[in-house]
Amino acid sequence: MGKNGLLIVISGPSGAGKGTICKSWLEKHPEAVLSISVTTRPPRPNERDGVNYFFKSREEFERMIAENDFLEYAEVYGNYYGTPRRFVQSQLLSGKDVILEIDIQGALKVKERFEEGVFIFIIPPTMEELRRRIVKRGTEDPETILKRFRSAYEELNFIKRYNYVVVNDKVEEAVKKIEAIIIAEKCRVDRNKELHLILQGGAQHDLSNIEFTDEKSGQ
Ligand code: 5GP
């Protein structure tokens, strides 16, 4: 049986740049997949159903909750957001790495059910920069901007529940750090289930006849 993929959870306050980082990382790693979330938030002008999100009514979302369709879901700024469970599970089983770009409540729920995931917290270089990014996005009304900024402060307290923190100063640098994290995670002994086969193979050899020479002296 092949190896399962890695579940990579990218999370952090809104405006930290999770979306940009994920997009850039996925361009470099087309072998991985992004889980497209379901939301009750109305689409923004540039967003398309099935591409950015699956846009659903509250009733449809609640029916999906009742049918256990979500790996996790959360209410964020008055709207529901959820990760489709079956899609994520089937991709992981087929050996693909799956990336989730979700809020902090959602990430912590995934961690409870899926401890072996890799949990990465993205933070902006400064809080002032975070405020600037939220305002610059310009897609939200002033009240929502303020709500997002306030909760960003509170959310920073959850960093310690994550495995890694990446400061998003320059996107390319942040992407490089995520690549390094993933490579290191894949080398972890506890993720390498076939390691015991290699080691068992080694133990079957009779090492007593092998002559060890000192490479430097040649003796
Ligand atoms: P936005 O409305 O700006 O697209 O997203 C608002 C927040 O919801 C962001 O922090 C985003 O990461 C988060 N989010 C997106 N999809 C999901 C999801 O499936 N589950 C959870 N818990 N949060 C999500």
Short mmCIF file of C-alpha atoms and ligand atoms in Angstrom, two decimals:
data_model
loop_
_atom_site.label_atom_id
_atom_site.label_comp_id
_atom_site.label_asym_id
_atom_site.label_seq_id
_atom_site.Cartn_x
_atom_site.Cartn_y
_atom_site.Cartn_z
CA MET A 1 0.00 0.00 0.00
CA GLY A 2 1.32 3.50 -0.86
CA LYS A 3 2.08 6.23 1.58
CA ASN A 4 -0.64 8.63 2.65
CA GLY A 5 -0.26 12.28 1.75
CA LEU A 6 0.49 14.98 4.26
CA LEU A 7 -2.26 17.22 5.60
CA ILE A 8 -0.87 20.76 5.73
CA VAL A 9 -2.94 23.30 7.60
CA ILE A 10 -2.15 26.94 6.88
CA SER A 11 -3.82 29.22 9.33
CA GLY A 12 -3.53 32.60 11.01
CA PRO A 13 -5.44 35.87 11.24
CA SER A 14 -7.16 37.24 8.16
CA GLY A 15 -4.84 39.67 6.39
CA ALA A 16 -1.73 37.65 7.31
CA GLY A 17 -1.44 36.61 3.67
CA LYS A 18 -2.41 32.92 3.92
CA GLY A 19 -4.20 32.99 0.56
CA THR A 20 -1.27 34.51 -1.35
CA ILE A 21 1.19 32.10 0.23
CA CYS A 22 -0.97 29.04 -0.53
CA LYS A 23 -1.49 30.15 -4.14
CA SER A 24 2.21 30.68 -4.66
CA TRP A 25 3.12 27.38 -2.96
CA LEU A 26 0.58 25.46 -5.09
CA GLU A 27 1.96 26.95 -8.30
CA LYS A 28 5.30 25.40 -7.39
CA HIS A 29 3.74 22.14 -6.23
CA PRO A 30 1.02 21.12 -8.68
CA GLU A 31 1.24 17.57 -7.30
CA ALA A 32 -0.52 18.80 -4.14
CA VAL A 33 -4.18 19.80 -3.85
CA LEU A 34 -5.98 22.63 -2.14
CA SER A 35 -9.20 21.78 -0.38
CA ILE A 36 -11.92 24.16 -1.58
CA SER A 37 -14.08 25.15 1.36
CA VAL A 38 -17.83 25.54 1.53
CA THR A 39 -19.12 28.90 2.76
CA THR A 40 -22.32 30.84 3.30
CA ARG A 41 -20.49 34.13 2.68
CA PRO A 42 -21.66 35.83 -0.52
CA PRO A 43 -19.09 35.70 -3.34
CA ARG A 44 -16.83 38.73 -3.86
CA PRO A 45 -16.88 40.22 -7.39
CA ASN A 46 -13.82 38.26 -8.59
CA GLU A 47 -14.79 34.93 -6.99
CA ARG A 48 -16.26 31.89 -8.72
CA ASP A 49 -18.28 29.01 -7.33
CA GLY A 50 -16.20 25.83 -7.20
CA VAL A 51 -12.95 27.75 -7.67
CA ASN A 52 -12.59 29.98 -4.60
CA TYR A 53 -15.34 28.39 -2.53
CA PHE A 54 -18.48 26.36 -2.91
CA PHE A 55 -21.08 29.02 -2.11
CA LYS A 56 -24.12 27.66 -0.29
CA SER A 57 -27.15 28.94 1.59
CA ARG A 58 -27.30 28.61 5.38
CA GLU A 59 -29.94 25.89 5.01
CA GLU A 60 -27.75 23.88 2.65
CA PHE A 61 -24.76 24.31 4.94
CA GLU A 62 -26.73 23.16 7.98
CA ARG A 63 -27.93 20.12 6.08
CA MET A 64 -24.31 19.31 5.26
CA ILE A 65 -23.41 19.63 8.98
CA ALA A 66 -26.22 17.19 9.84
CA GLU A 67 -24.93 14.75 7.22
CA ASN A 68 -21.40 14.85 8.68
CA ASP A 69 -19.98 16.27 5.45
CA PHE A 70 -17.33 18.40 7.17
CA LEU A 71 -13.91 17.57 8.58
CA GLU A 72 -14.37 20.82 10.50
CA TYR A 73 -16.55 23.88 10.20
CA ALA A 74 -16.65 27.21 11.99
CA GLU A 75 -18.63 30.40 12.07
CA VAL A 76 -16.27 33.23 11.05
CA TYR A 77 -17.50 36.84 11.07
CA GLY A 78 -21.14 35.72 10.92
CA ASN A 79 -20.75 33.22 8.08
CA TYR A 80 -20.17 29.49 8.06
CA TYR A 81 -17.01 28.02 6.53
CA GLY A 82 -16.30 24.30 6.32
CA THR A 83 -13.79 21.80 4.95
CA PRO A 84 -15.32 18.94 2.91
CA ARG A 85 -14.40 15.74 4.75
CA ARG A 86 -14.63 13.12 1.99
CA PHE A 87 -12.52 15.09 -0.50
CA VAL A 88 -9.68 15.56 2.00
CA GLN A 89 -9.74 11.94 3.14
CA SER A 90 -9.75 10.48 -0.36
CA GLN A 91 -6.90 12.72 -1.56
CA LEU A 92 -4.76 11.83 1.46
CA LEU A 93 -5.43 8.13 0.96
CA SER A 94 -4.40 8.40 -2.68
CA GLY A 95 -1.04 9.77 -1.50
CA LYS A 96 -1.57 13.45 -2.31
CA ASP A 97 -0.59 16.25 0.01
CA VAL A 98 -3.63 18.35 0.89
CA ILE A 99 -3.45 21.96 1.93
CA LEU A 100 -6.16 23.59 4.03
CA GLU A 101 -6.29 27.36 4.29
CA ILE A 102 -8.61 27.85 7.23
CA ASP A 103 -9.18 30.00 10.29
CA ILE A 104 -7.80 29.28 13.74
CA GLN A 105 -10.93 27.71 15.26
CA GLY A 106 -11.07 25.32 12.31
CA ALA A 107 -7.36 24.48 12.50
CA LEU A 108 -7.66 23.58 16.18
CA LYS A 109 -10.63 21.33 15.45
CA VAL A 110 -8.66 19.54 12.73
CA LYS A 111 -5.77 19.13 15.19
CA GLU A 112 -8.06 17.32 17.65
CA ARG A 113 -9.07 14.79 14.99
CA PHE A 114 -5.88 14.68 12.99
CA GLU A 115 -2.82 15.12 15.20
CA GLU A 116 -0.46 13.93 12.42
CA GLY A 117 -1.22 17.00 10.27
CA VAL A 118 1.29 19.83 9.99
CA PHE A 119 -0.03 23.02 11.53
CA ILE A 120 1.55 26.25 10.30
CA PHE A 121 0.64 29.67 11.68
CA ILE A 122 1.21 32.63 9.35
CA ILE A 123 1.77 36.04 10.94
CA PRO A 124 2.30 39.46 9.39
CA PRO A 125 5.61 41.24 10.05
CA THR A 126 3.83 43.85 12.24
CA MET A 127 0.28 44.55 13.42
CA GLU A 128 0.35 47.84 11.52
CA GLU A 129 1.08 45.91 8.34
CA LEU A 130 -1.83 43.59 9.14
CA ARG A 131 -4.19 46.59 9.50
CA ARG A 132 -2.93 48.00 6.21
CA ARG A 133 -3.51 44.68 4.41
CA ILE A 134 -7.04 44.29 5.77
CA VAL A 135 -7.93 47.87 4.73
CA LYS A 136 -6.22 47.54 1.35
CA ARG A 137 -8.25 44.48 0.48
CA GLY A 138 -11.16 46.92 0.37
CA THR A 139 -13.77 44.21 -0.01
CA GLU A 140 -15.23 44.62 3.46
CA ASP A 141 -17.19 47.39 5.15
CA PRO A 142 -15.47 49.39 7.97
CA GLU A 143 -17.27 47.43 10.69
CA THR A 144 -16.04 44.08 9.31
CA ILE A 145 -12.51 45.48 8.94
CA LEU A 146 -12.51 46.49 12.60
CA LYS A 147 -13.92 43.09 13.64
CA ARG A 148 -11.21 41.26 11.67
CA PHE A 149 -8.46 43.43 13.09
CA ARG A 150 -9.63 42.97 16.72
CA SER A 151 -9.91 39.22 16.41
CA ALA A 152 -6.46 39.07 14.79
CA TYR A 153 -5.00 40.34 18.07
CA GLU A 154 -6.82 37.70 20.11
CA GLU A 155 -5.94 34.96 17.67
CA LEU A 156 -2.21 35.49 18.13
CA ASN A 157 -2.59 33.77 21.51
CA PHE A 158 -3.15 30.46 19.75
CA ILE A 159 0.29 30.32 18.11
CA LYS A 160 1.59 27.91 20.74
CA ARG A 161 -0.90 25.23 19.66
CA TYR A 162 0.76 25.09 16.22
CA ASN A 163 3.89 23.25 15.09
CA TYR A 164 5.42 26.12 13.12
CA VAL A 165 5.18 29.88 12.72
CA VAL A 166 6.10 31.66 9.49
CA VAL A 167 6.40 35.46 9.32
CA ASN A 168 5.00 36.66 6.02
CA ASP A 169 7.31 39.53 5.22
CA LYS A 170 8.13 38.51 1.64
CA VAL A 171 5.90 35.91 0.03
CA GLU A 172 8.80 34.06 -1.70
CA GLU A 173 10.62 33.74 1.62
CA ALA A 174 7.51 32.49 3.39
CA VAL A 175 6.94 29.92 0.63
CA LYS A 176 10.56 28.73 0.93
CA LYS A 177 10.08 28.24 4.66
CA ILE A 178 6.93 26.21 4.09
CA GLU A 179 8.78 24.05 1.57
CA ALA A 180 11.53 23.44 4.13
CA ILE A 181 8.97 22.53 6.80
CA ILE A 182 7.30 20.00 4.51
CA ILE A 183 10.57 18.38 3.45
CA ALA A 184 11.62 18.06 7.10
CA GLU A 185 8.21 16.65 8.10
CA LYS A 186 8.44 13.98 5.39
CA CYS A 187 11.83 12.89 6.75
CA ARG A 188 10.53 12.35 10.27
CA VAL A 189 11.19 8.82 11.47
CA ASP A 190 7.63 8.39 12.74
CA ARG A 191 6.26 9.19 9.25
CA ASN A 192 8.45 6.61 7.51
CA LYS A 193 6.55 3.40 8.01
CA GLU A 194 8.62 1.48 5.45
CA LEU A 195 11.79 2.26 7.41
CA HIS A 196 11.46 -0.94 9.42
CA LEU A 197 11.55 -2.97 6.15
CA ILE A 198 14.88 -1.41 5.20
CA LEU A 199 16.24 -1.99 8.70
CA GLN A 200 14.94 -5.57 8.78
CA GLY A 201 16.65 -6.20 5.43
CA GLY A 202 19.91 -4.95 6.90
CA ALA A 203 19.66 -7.23 9.90
CA GLN A 204 19.32 -10.30 7.68
CA HIS A 205 22.78 -9.79 6.22
CA ASP A 206 25.69 -11.46 7.87
CA LEU A 207 28.01 -8.58 8.59
CA SER A 208 30.77 -10.77 10.11
CA ASN A 209 32.49 -11.40 6.72
CA ILE A 210 32.65 -7.80 5.65
CA GLU A 211 36.08 -6.27 5.83
CA PHE A 212 36.00 -2.71 7.01
CA THR A 213 38.86 -0.58 5.74
CA ASP A 214 39.94 2.77 6.98
CA GLU A 215 39.19 4.99 3.97
CA LYS A 216 41.91 7.49 4.76
CA SER A 217 44.77 5.02 5.21
CA GLY A 218 43.30 2.41 2.85
CA GLN A 219 43.93 -0.31 5.46
P1 5GP B 1 -12.65 35.06 3.63
O1 5GP B 1 -14.08 35.44 3.88
O2 5GP B 1 -11.73 36.25 3.76
O3 5GP B 1 -12.48 34.30 2.35
O4 5GP B 1 -12.23 34.04 4.79
C1 5GP B 1 -12.41 34.38 6.14
C2 5GP B 1 -11.68 33.40 7.01
O5 5GP B 1 -12.27 32.10 6.91
C3 5GP B 1 -10.21 33.23 6.62
O6 5GP B 1 -9.43 33.25 7.82
C4 5GP B 1 -10.17 31.88 5.97
O7 5GP B 1 -8.91 31.24 6.13
C5 5GP B 1 -11.24 31.14 6.77
N1 5GP B 1 -11.73 29.94 6.10
C6 5GP B 1 -11.82 29.68 4.78
N2 5GP B 1 -12.29 28.45 4.56
C7 5GP B 1 -12.45 27.89 5.78
C8 5GP B 1 -12.89 26.59 6.22
O8 5GP B 1 -13.21 25.68 5.47
N3 5GP B 1 -12.96 26.40 7.56
C9 5GP B 1 -12.61 27.37 8.45
N4 5GP B 1 -12.67 27.05 9.75
N5 5GP B 1 -12.18 28.58 8.08
C10 5GP B 1 -12.12 28.84 6.75
#
